[in-house]
mmCIF file of C-alpha atoms in Angstrom:
data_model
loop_
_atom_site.group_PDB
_atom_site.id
_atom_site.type_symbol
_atom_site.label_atom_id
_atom_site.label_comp_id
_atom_site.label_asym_id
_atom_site.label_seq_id
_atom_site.Cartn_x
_atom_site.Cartn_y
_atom_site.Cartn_z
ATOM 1 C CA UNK L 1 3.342 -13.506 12.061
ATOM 2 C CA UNK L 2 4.439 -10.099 10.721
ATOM 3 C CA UNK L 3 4.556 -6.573 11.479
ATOM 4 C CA UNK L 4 3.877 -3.900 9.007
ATOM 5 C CA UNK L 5 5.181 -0.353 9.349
ATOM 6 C CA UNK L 6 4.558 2.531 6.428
ATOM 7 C CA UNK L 7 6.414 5.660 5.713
ATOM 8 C CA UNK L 8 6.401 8.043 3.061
ATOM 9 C CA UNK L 9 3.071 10.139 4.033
ATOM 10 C CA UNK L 10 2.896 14.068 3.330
ATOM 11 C CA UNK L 11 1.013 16.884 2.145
ATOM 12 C CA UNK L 12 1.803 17.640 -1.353
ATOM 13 C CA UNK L 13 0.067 19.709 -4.189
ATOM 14 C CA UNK L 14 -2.016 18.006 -6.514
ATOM 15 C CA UNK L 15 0.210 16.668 -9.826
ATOM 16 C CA UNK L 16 2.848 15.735 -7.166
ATOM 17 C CA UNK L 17 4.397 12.427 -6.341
ATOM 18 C CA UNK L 18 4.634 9.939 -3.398
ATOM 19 C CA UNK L 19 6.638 7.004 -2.146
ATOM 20 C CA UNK L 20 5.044 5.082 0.046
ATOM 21 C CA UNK L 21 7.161 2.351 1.793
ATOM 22 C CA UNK L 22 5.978 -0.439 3.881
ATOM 23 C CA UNK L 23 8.763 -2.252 5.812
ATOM 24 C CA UNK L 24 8.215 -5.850 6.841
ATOM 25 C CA UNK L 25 9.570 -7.174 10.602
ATOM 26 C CA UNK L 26 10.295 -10.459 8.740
ATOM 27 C CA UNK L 27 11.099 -11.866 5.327
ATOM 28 C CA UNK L 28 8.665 -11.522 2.407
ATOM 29 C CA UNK L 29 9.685 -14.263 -0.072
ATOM 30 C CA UNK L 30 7.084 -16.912 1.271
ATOM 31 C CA UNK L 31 4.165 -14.137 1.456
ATOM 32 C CA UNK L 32 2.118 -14.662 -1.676
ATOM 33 C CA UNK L 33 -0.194 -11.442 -1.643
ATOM 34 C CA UNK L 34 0.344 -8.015 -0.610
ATOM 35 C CA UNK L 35 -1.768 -4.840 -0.713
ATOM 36 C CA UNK L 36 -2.082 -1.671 -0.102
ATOM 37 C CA UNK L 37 -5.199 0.280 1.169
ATOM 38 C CA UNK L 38 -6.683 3.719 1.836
ATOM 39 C CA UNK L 39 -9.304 5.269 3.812
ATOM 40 C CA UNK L 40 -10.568 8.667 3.325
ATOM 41 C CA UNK L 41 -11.995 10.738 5.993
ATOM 42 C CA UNK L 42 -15.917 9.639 6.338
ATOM 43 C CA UNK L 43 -15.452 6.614 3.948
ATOM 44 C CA UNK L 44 -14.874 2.734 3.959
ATOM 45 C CA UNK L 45 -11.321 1.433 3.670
ATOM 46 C CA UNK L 46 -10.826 0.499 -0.259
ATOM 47 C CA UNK L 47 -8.582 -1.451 -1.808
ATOM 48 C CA UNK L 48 -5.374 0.459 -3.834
ATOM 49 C CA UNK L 49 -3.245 -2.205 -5.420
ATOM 50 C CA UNK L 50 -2.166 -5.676 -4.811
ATOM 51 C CA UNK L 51 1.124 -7.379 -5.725
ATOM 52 C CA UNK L 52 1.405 -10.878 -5.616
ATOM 53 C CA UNK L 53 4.934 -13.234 -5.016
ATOM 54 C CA UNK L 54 5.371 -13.487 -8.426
ATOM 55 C CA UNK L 55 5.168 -10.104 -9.325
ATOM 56 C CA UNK L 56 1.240 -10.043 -10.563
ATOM 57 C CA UNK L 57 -0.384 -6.567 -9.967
ATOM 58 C CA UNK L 58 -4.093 -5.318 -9.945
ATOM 59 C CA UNK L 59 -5.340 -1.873 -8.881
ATOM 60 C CA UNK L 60 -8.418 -0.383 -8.684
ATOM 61 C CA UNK L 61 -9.874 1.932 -11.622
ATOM 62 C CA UNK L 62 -9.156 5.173 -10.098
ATOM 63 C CA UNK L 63 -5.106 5.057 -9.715
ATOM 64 C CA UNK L 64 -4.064 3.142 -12.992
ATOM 65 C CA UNK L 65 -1.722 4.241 -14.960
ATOM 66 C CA UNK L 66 -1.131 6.958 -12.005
ATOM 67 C CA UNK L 67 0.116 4.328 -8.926
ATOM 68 C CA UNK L 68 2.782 1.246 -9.283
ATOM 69 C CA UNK L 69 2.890 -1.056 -6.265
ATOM 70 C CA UNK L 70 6.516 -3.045 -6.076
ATOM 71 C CA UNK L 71 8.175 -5.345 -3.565
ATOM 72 C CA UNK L 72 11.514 -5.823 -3.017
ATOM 73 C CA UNK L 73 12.037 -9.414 -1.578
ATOM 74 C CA UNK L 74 15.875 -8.463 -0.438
ATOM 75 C CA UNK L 75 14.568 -5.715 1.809
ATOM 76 C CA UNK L 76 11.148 -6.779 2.799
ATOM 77 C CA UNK L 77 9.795 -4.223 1.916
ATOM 78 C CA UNK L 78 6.453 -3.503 -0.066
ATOM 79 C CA UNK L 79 6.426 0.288 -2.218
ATOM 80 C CA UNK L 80 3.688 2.453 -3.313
ATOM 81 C CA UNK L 81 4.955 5.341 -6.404
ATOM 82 C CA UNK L 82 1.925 7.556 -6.523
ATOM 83 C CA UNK L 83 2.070 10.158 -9.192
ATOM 84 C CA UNK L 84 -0.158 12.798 -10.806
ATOM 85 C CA UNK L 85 -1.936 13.114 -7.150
ATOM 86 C CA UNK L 86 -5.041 14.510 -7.129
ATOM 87 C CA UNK L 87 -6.918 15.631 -4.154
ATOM 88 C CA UNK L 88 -9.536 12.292 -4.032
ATOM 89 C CA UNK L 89 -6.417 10.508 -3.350
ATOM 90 C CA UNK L 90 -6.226 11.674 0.398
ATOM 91 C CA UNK L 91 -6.431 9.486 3.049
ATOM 92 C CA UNK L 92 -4.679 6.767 5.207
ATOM 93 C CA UNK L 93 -2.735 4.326 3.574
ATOM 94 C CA UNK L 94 -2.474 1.165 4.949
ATOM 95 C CA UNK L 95 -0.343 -1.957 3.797
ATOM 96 C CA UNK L 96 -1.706 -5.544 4.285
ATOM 97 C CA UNK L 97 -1.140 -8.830 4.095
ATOM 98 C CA UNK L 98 -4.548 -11.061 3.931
ATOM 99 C CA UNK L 99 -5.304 -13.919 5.148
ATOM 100 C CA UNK L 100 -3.518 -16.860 2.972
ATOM 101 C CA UNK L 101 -0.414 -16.792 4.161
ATOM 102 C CA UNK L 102 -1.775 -17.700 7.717
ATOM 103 C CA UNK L 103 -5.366 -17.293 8.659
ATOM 104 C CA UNK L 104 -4.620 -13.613 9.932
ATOM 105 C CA UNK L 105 -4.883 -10.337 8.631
ATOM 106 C CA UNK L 106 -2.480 -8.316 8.884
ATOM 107 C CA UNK L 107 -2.565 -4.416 9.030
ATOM 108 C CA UNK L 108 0.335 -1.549 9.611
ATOM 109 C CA UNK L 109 -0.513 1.411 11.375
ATOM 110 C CA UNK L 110 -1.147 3.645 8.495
ATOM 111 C CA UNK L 111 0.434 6.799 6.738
ATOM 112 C CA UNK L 112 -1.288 9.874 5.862
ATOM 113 C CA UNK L 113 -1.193 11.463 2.746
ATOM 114 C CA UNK L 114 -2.917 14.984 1.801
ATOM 115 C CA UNK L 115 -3.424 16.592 -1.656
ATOM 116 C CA UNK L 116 -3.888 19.830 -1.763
ATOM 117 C CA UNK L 117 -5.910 21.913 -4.377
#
């Protein structure tokens, strides 16, 4: 098993930048897929970006060419750059790991970011 804790929430104005860093209690290497997520207040958890073992990534329409997701095997640790934020981007972010590597799913405890207006 693993546990997943994020850092790197804040408020910031809109057109700002983010970090968002999700620290693994265990190595990485053998983890195929990672993700992270985000739930706005008074909507369903979506899925941000995904980053695979070999270095694959997908994101959803909204935050391309805006959001790179990176993993650094050496430090097990999964990133999130956000940049140009705008104020849809609010939420809690939450990293994963889905089921594949085992038959769990695993979730951290979430990080909140704000844009403001």
């Amino acid at each position: 098993q693993v546990q997943l804790v994020e850092s790197g929430g804040g408020l910031v104005q809109a057109g700002g930048s983010l970090r968002l860093s999700c620290a693994a209690s265990r190595s990485i290497f053998s983890i195929n897929t990672m993700g992270w997520h985000r739930q706005a207040p008074g909507k369903q958890r979506e899925l941000v970006a995904t980053i695979t073992s070999g270095g694959s990534t997908k994101y959803t329409d909204s935050v391309k060419g805006r959001f790179t997701i990176s993993r650094d095997n050496q430090k097990n640790t999964l990133y999130l750059q956000m940049n140009s934020l705008r104020p849809e981007d609010t939420g809690v972010y939450y990293c994963n790991v889905p089921p594949g590597w085992t038959s769990r799913d695993y979730w951290g405890q979430g990080t909140q970011v704000t844009v403001s207006s």
